[in-house]
PDB file of C-alpha atoms and ligand atoms in Angstrom:
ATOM      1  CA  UNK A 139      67.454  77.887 -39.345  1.00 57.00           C
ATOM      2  CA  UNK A 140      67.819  76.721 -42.962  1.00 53.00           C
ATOM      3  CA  UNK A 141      65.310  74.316 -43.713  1.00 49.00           C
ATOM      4  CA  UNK A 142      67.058  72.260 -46.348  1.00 52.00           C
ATOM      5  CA  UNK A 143      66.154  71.156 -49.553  1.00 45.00           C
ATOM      6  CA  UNK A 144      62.894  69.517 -48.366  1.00 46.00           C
ATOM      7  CA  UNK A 145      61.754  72.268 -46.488  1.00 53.00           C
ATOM      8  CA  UNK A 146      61.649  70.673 -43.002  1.00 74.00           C
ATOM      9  CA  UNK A 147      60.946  72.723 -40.106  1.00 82.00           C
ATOM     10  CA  UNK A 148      63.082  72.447 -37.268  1.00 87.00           C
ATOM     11  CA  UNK A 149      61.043  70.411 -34.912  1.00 91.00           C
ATOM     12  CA  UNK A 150      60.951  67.916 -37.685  1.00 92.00           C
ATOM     13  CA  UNK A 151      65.001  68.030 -38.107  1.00 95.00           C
ATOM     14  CA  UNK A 152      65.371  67.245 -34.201  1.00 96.00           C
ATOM     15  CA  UNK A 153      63.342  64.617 -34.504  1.00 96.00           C
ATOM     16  CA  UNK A 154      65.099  62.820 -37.426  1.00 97.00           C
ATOM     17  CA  UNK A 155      68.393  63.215 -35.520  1.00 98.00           C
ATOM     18  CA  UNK A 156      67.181  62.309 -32.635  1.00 98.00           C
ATOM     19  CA  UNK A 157      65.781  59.097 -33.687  1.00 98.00           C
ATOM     20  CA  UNK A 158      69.075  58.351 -36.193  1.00 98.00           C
ATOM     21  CA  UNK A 159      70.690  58.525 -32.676  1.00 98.00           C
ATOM     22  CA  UNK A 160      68.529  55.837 -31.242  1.00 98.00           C
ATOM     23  CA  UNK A 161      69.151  53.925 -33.957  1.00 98.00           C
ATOM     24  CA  UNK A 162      73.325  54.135 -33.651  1.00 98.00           C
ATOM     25  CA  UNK A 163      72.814  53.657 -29.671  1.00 98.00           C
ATOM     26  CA  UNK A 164      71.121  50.287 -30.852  1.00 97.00           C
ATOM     27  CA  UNK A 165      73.887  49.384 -33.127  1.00 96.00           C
ATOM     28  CA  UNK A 166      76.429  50.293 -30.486  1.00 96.00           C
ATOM     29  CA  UNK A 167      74.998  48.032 -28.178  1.00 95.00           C
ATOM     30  CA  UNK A 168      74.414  45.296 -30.629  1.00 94.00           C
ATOM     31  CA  UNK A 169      78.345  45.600 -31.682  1.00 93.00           C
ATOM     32  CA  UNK A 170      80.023  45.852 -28.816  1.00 89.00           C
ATOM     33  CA  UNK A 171      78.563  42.274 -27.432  1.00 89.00           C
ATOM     34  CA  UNK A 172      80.617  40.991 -30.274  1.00 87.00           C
ATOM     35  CA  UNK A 173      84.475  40.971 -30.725  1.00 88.00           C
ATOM     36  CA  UNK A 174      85.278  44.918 -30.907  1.00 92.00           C
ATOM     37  CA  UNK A 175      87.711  45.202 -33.802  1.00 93.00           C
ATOM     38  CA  UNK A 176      89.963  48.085 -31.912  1.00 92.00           C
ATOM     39  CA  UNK A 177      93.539  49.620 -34.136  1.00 93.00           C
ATOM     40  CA  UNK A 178      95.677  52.226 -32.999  1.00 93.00           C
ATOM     41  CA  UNK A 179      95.718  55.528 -34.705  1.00 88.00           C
ATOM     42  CA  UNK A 180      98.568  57.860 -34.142  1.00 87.00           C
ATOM     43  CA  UNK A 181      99.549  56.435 -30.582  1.00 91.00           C
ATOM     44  CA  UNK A 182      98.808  53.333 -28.845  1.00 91.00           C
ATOM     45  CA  UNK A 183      96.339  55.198 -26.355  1.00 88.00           C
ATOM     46  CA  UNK A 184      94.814  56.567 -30.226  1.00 87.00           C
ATOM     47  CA  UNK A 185      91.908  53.836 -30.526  1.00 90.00           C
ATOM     48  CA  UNK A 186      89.400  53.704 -33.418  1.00 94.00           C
ATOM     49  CA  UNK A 187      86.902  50.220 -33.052  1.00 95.00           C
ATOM     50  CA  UNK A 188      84.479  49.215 -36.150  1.00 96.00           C
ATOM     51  CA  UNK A 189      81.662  50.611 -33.940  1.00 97.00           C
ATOM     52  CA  UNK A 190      83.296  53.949 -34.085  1.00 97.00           C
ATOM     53  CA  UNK A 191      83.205  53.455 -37.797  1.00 96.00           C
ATOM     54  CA  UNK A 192      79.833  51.559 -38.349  1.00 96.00           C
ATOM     55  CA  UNK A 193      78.358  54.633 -36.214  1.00 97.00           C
ATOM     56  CA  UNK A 194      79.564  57.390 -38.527  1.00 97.00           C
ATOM     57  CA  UNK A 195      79.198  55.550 -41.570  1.00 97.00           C
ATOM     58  CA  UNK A 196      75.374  55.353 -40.737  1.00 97.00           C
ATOM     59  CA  UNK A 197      75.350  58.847 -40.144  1.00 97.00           C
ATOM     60  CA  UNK A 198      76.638  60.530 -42.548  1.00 96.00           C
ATOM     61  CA  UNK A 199      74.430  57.971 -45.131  1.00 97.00           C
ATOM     62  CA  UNK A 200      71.500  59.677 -43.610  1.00 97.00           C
ATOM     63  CA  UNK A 201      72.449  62.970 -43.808  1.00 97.00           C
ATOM     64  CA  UNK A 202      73.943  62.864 -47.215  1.00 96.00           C
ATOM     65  CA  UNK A 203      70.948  61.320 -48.154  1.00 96.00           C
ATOM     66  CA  UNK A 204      68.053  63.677 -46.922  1.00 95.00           C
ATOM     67  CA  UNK A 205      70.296  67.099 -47.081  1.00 96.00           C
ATOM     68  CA  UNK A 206      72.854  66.492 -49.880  1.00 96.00           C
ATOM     69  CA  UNK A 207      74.070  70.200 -50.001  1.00 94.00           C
ATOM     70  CA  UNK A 208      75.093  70.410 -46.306  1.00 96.00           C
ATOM     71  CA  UNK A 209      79.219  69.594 -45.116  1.00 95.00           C
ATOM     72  CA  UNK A 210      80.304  67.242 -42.838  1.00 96.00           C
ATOM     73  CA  UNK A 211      82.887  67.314 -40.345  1.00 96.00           C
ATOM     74  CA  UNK A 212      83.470  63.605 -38.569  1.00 96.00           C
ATOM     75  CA  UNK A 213      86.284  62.269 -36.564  1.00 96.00           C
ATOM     76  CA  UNK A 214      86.838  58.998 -38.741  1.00 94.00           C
ATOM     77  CA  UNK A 215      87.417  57.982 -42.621  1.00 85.00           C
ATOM     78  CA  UNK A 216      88.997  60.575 -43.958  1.00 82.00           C
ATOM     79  CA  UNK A 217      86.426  63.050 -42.846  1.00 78.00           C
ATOM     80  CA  UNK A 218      88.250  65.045 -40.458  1.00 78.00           C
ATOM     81  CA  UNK A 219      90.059  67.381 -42.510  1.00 84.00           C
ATOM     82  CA  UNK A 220      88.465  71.333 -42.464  1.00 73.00           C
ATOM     83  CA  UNK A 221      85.123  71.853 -44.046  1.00 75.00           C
ATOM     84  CA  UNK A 222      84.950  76.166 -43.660  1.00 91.00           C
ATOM     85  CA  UNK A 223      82.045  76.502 -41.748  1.00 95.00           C
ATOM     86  CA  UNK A 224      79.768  78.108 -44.250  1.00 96.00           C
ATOM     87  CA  UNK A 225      76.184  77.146 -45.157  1.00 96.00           C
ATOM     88  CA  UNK A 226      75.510  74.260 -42.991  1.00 96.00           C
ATOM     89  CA  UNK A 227      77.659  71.984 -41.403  1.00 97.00           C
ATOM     90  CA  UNK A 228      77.123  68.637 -39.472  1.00 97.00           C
ATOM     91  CA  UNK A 229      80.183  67.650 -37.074  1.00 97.00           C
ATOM     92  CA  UNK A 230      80.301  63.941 -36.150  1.00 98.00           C
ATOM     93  CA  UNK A 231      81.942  62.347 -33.197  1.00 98.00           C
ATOM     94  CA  UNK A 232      80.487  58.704 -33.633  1.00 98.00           C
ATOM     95  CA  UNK A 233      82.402  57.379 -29.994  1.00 98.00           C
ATOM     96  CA  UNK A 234      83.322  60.108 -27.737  1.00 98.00           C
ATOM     97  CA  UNK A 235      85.784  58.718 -24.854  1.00 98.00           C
ATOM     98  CA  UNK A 236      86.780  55.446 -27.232  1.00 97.00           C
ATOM     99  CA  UNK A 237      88.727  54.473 -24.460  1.00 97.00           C
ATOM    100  CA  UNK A 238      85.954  54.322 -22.135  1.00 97.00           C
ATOM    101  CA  UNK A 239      83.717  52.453 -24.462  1.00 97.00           C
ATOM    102  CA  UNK A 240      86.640  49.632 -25.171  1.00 96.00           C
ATOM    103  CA  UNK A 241      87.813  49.426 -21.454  1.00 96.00           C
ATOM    104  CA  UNK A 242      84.360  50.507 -19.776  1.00 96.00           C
ATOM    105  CA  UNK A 243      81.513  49.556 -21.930  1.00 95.00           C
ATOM    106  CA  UNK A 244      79.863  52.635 -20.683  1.00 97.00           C
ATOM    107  CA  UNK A 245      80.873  56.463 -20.190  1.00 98.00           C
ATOM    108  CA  UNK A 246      80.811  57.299 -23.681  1.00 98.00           C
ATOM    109  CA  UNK A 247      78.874  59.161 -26.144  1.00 98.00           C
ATOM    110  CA  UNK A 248      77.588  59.842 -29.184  1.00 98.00           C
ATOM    111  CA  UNK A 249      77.268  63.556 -30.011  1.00 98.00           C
ATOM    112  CA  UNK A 250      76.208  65.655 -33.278  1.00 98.00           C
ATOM    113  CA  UNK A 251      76.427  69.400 -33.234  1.00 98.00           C
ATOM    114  CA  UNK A 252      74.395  71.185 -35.968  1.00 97.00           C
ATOM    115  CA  UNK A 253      75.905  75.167 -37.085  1.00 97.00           C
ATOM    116  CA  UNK A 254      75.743  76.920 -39.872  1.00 96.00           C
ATOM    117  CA  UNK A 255      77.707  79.906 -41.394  1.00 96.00           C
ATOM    118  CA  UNK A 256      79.744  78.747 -38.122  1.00 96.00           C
ATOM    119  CA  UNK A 257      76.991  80.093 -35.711  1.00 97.00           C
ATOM    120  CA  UNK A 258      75.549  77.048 -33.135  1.00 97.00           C
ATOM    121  CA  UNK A 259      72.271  75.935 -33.895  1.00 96.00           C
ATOM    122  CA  UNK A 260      71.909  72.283 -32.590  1.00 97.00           C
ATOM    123  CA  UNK A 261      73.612  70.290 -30.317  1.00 98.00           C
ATOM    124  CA  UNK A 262      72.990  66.197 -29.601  1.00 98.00           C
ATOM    125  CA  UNK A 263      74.683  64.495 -26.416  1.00 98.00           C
ATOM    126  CA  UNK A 264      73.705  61.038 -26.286  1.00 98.00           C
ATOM    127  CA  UNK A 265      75.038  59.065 -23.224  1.00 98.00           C
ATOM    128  CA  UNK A 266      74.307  55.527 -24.618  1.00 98.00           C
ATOM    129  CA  UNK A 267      74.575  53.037 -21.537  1.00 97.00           C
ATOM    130  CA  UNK A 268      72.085  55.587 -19.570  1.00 98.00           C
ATOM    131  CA  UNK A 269      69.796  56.070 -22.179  1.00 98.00           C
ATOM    132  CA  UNK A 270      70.202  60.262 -22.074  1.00 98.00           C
ATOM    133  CA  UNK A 271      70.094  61.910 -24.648  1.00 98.00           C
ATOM    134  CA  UNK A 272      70.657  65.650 -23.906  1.00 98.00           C
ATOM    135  CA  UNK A 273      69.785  67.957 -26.711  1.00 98.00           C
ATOM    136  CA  UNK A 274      68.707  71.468 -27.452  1.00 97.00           C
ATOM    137  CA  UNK A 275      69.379  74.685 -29.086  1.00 95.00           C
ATOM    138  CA  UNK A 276      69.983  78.016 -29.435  1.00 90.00           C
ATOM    139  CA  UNK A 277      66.382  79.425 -28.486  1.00 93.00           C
ATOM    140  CA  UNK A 278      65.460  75.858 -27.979  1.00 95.00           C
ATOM    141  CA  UNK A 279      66.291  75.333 -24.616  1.00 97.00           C
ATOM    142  CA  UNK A 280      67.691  72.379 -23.299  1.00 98.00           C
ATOM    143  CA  UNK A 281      66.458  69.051 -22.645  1.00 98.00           C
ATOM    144  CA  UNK A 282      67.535  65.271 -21.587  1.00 98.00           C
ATOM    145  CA  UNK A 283      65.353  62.755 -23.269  1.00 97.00           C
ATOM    146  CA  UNK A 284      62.139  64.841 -23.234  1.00 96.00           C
ATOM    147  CA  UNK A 285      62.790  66.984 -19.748  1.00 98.00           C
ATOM    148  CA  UNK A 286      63.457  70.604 -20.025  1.00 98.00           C
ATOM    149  CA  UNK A 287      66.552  71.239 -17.644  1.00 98.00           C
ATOM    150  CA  UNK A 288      67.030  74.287 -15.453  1.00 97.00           C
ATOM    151  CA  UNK A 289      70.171  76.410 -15.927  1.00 97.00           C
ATOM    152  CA  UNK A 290      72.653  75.573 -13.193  1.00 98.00           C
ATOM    153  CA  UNK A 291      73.553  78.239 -10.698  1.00 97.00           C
ATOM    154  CA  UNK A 292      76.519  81.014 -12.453  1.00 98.00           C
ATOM    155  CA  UNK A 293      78.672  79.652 -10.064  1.00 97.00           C
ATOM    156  CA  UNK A 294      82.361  81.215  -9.162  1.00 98.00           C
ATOM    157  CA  UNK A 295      85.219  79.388 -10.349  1.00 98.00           C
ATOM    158  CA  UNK A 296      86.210  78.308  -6.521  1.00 97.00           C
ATOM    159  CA  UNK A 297      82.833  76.903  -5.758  1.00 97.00           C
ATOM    160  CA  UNK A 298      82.784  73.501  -7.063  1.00 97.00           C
ATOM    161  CA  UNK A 299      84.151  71.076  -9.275  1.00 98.00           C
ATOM    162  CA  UNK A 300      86.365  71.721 -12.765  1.00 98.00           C
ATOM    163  CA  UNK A 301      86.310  69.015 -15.516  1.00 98.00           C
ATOM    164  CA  UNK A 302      90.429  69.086 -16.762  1.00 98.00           C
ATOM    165  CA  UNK A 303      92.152  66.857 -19.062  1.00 97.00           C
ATOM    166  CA  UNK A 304      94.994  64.264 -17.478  1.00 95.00           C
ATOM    167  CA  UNK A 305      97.533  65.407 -20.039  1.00 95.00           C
ATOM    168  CA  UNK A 306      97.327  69.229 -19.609  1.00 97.00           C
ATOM    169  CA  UNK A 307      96.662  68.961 -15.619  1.00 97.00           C
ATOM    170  CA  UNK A 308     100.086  67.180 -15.263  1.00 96.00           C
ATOM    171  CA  UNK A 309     102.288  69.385 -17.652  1.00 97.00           C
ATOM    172  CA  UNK A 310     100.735  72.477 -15.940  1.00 97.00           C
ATOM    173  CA  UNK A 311      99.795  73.453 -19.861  1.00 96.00           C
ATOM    174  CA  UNK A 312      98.856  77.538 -19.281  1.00 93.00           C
ATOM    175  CA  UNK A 313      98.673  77.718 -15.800  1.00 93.00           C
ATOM    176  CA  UNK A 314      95.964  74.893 -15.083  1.00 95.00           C
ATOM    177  CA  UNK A 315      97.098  73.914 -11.586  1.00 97.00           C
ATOM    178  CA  UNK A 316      96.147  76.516 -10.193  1.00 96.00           C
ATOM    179  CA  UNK A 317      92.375  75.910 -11.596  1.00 96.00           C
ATOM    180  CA  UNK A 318      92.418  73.224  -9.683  1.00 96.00           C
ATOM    181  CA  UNK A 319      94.146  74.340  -6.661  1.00 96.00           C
ATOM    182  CA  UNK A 320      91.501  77.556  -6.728  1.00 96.00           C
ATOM    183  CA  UNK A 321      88.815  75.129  -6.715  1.00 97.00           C
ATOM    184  CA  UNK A 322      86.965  72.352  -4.587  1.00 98.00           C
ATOM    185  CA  UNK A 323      88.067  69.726  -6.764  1.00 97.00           C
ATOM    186  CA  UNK A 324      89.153  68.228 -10.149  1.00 98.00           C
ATOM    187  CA  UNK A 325      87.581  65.472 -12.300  1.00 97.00           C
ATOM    188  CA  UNK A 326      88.720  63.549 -15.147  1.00 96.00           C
ATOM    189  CA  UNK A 327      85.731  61.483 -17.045  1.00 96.00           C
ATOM    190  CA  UNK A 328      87.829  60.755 -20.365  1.00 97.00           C
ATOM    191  CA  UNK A 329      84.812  61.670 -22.704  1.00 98.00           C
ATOM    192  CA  UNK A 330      84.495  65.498 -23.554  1.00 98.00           C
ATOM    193  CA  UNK A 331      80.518  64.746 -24.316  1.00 98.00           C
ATOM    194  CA  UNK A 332      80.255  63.223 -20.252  1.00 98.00           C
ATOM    195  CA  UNK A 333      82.027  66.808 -19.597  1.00 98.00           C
ATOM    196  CA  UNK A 334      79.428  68.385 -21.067  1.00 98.00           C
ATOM    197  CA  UNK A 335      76.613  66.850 -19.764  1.00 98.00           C
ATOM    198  CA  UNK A 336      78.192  67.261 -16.415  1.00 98.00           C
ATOM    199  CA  UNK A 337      78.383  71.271 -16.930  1.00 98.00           C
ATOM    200  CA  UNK A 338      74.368  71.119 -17.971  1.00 98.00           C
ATOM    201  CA  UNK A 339      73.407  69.526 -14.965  1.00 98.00           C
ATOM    202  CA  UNK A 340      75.527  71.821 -12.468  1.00 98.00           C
ATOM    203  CA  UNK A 341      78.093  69.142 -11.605  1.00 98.00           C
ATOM    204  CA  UNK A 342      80.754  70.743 -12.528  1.00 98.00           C
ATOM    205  CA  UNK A 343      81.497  74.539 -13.075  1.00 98.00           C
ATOM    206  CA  UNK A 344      83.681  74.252 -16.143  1.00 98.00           C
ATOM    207  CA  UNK A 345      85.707  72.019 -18.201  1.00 98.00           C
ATOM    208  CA  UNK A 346      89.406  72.693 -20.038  1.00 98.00           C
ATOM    209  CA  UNK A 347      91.028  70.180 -22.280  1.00 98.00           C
ATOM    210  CA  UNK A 348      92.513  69.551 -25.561  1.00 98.00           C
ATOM    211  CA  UNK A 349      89.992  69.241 -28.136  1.00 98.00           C
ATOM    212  CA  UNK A 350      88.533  68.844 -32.233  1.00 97.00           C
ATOM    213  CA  UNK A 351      85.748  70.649 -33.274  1.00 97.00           C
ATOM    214  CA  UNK A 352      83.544  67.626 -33.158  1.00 97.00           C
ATOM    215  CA  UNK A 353      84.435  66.716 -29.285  1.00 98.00           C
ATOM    216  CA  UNK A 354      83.494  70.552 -28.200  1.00 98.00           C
ATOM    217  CA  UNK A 355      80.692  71.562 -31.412  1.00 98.00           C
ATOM    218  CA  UNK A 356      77.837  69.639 -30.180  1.00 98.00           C
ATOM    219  CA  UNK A 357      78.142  70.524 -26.342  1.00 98.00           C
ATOM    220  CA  UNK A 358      79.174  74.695 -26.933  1.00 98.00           C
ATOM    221  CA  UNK A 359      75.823  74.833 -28.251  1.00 98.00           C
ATOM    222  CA  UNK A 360      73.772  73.249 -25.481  1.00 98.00           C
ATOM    223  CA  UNK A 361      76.321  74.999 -22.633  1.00 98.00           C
ATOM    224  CA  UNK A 362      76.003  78.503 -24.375  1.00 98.00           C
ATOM    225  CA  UNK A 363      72.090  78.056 -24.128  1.00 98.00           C
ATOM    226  CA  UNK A 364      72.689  78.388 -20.439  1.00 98.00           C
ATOM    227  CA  UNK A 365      74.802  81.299 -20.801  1.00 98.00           C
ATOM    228  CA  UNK A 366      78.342  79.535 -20.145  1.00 98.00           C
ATOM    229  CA  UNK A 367      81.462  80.825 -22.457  1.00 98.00           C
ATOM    230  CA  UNK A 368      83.493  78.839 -24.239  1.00 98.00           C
ATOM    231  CA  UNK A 369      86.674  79.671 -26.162  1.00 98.00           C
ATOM    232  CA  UNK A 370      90.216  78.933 -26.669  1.00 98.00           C
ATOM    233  CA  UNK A 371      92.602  79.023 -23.352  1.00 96.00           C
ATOM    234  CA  UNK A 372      93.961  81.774 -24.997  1.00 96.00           C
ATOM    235  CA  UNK A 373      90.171  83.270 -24.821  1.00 96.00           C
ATOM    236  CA  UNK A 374      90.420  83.777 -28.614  1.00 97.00           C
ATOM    237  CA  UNK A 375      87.486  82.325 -31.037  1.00 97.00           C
ATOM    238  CA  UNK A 376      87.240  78.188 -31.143  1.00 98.00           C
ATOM    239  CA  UNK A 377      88.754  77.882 -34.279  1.00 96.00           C
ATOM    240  CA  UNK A 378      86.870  74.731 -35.669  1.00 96.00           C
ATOM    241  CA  UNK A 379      90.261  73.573 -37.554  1.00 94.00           C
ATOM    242  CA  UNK A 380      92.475  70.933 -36.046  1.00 94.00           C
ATOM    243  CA  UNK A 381      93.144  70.188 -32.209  1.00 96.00           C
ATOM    244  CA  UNK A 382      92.996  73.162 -29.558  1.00 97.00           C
ATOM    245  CA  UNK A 383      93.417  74.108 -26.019  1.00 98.00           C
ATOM    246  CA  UNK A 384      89.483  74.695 -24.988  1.00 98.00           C
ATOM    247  CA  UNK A 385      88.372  76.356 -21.859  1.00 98.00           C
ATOM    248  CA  UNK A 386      84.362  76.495 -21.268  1.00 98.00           C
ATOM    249  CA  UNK A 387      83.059  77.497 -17.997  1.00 98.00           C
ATOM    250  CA  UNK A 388      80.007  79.898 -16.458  1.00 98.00           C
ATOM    251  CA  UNK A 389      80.442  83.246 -16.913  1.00 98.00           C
ATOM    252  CA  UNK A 390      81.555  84.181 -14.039  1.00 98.00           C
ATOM    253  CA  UNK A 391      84.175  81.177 -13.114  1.00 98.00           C
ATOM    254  CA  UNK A 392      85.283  81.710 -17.090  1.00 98.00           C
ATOM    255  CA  UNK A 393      85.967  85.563 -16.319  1.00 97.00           C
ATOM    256  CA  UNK A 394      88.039  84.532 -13.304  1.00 97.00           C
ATOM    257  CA  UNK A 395      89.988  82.102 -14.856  1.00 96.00           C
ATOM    258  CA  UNK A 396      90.902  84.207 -17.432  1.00 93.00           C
ATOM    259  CA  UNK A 397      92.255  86.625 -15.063  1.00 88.00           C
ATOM    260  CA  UNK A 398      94.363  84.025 -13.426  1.00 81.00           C
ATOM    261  CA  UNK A 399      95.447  81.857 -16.013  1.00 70.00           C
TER     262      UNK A 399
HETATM  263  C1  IPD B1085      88.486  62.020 -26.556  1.00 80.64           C
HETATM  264  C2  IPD B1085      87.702  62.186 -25.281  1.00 80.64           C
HETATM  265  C3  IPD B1085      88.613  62.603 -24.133  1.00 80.64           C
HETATM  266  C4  IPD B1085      89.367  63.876 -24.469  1.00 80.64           C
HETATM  267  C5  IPD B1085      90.139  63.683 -25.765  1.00 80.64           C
HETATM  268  C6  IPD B1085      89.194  63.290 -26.891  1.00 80.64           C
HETATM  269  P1  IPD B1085      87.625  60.285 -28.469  1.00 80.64           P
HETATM  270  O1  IPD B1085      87.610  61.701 -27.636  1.00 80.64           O
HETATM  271  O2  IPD B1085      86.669  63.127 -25.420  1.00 80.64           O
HETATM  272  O3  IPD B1085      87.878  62.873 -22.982  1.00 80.64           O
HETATM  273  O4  IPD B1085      90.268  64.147 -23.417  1.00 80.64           O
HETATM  274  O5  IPD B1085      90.786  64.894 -26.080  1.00 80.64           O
HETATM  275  O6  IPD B1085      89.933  63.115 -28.081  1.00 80.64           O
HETATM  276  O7  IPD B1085      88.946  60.215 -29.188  1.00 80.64           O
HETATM  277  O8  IPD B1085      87.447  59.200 -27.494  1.00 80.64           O
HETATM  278  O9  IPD B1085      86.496  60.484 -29.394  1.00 80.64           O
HETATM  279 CA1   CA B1086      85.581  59.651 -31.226  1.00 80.64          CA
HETATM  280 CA1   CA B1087      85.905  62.751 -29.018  1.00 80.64          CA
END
């Protein structure tokens, strides 16, 4: 991986996000005891709070400070318009599942993915409220907090659970009924990061919604280090531009579904 401009190894990367991460689950914490100051974006269900904000504005100060030459791609302030994915780029979502952190005060995230010339390199997952931050890398492995997880079982896409957005589920967008129907069940957590981390730990055998690049970047690179697929419904490319029907899923369930769907 490209070291940057002051030639840090990997190992010392991860551990600069990692604790920048720490830091922002602090400051989430610290903010949301107070008065959240919550406006509506392009619907009313469209939330942005100033912890969303104070969290990416943090971020990207740090990494436009130590690696000045890289791109960013973030949900908020005018930073959410395509970067092309050469060279290194950092996408940012500073709240995953808003909703859930306004509503809930827990079952959101804070994620980071890492790629560069659009290839996955690191991805960062960090479930505030629980204190788990699930990280790793292609080659890296995959870890929560400092634990090395196992890859979960290539499971078929019948035997077990599937992680589907509300939305899509009740138009029947491409078919997706019949995911569920095929299936033991159907769960909706409302962050795309929670999805994730449910896939790494064999909860659930895949996961289709309606995503940016910076809700599925961060988690396609820890899922693909255990061998899942991810892609458009369509099963073309991700297309890291703008909001897309995603599908990611073992290999096996993914092959199914696209057979069905
Ligand atoms: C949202 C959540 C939700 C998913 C939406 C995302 P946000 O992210 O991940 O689960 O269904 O598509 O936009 O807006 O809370 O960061
Ligand atoms: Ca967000
Ligand atoms: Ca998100």
């Amino acid at each position: 991986m490209r070291l940057g401009r002051s030639n840090m190894t990997n190992d010392l990367l991860v551990q600069k996000v990692k604790t920048w991460l720490y830091k922002t689950g602090e400051l989430a914490k610290k903010l949301e005891k107070s008065q959240l100051q919550i406006t509506t974006k392009s619907s009313r269900n469209d939330v942005v709070t100033n912890v969303d904000k104070e969290v990416q504005r943090f971020l990207v100060a740090k990494i436009e400070s130590e690696f000045p030459e890289d791109k960013i791609l973030a949900e908020e302030d005018e930073k959410s318009s395509l970067v092309d994915m050469s060279g290194r780029v950092w996408l940012i979502d500073p709240i995953d599942g808003t909703l859930n952190f306004v509503f809930q005060r827990e079952n959101f995230a804070i994620m980071i993915g890492v790629y560069e010339d659009g290839i996955g390199k690191l991805g960062f997952i960090y479930d505030v409220m629980r204190s788990e931050l699930y990280w790793g890398g292609a080659g890296l492995g995959v870890f929560c907090n400092e634990n090395k997880l196992e890859s979960p079982k290539n499971s078929g896409a019948k035997d077990g659970l599937w992680g589907i957005n509300v939305g899509m589920y009740v138009q029947n967008v491409g078919n997706i009924q019949a995911v569920g129907e095929n299936a033991m069940g159907v769960r909706m957590i409302g962050s795309a990061g929670l999805e994730f981390i449910s896939m790494l730990k064999g909860n659930t055998i895949g996961y289709i919604s309606n995503l940016y690049p910076w809700d599925y970047a961060p988690g396609v690179v820890l899922i693909k280090e255990f061998g899942f697929k991810a892609s458009g419904l369509d099963g073309l490319a991700l297309t890291f531009n703008g909001q897309q029907y995603f599908i990611a899923a073992t290999t096996q369930a993914y092959n199914e579904i696209m057979k069905m769907c």
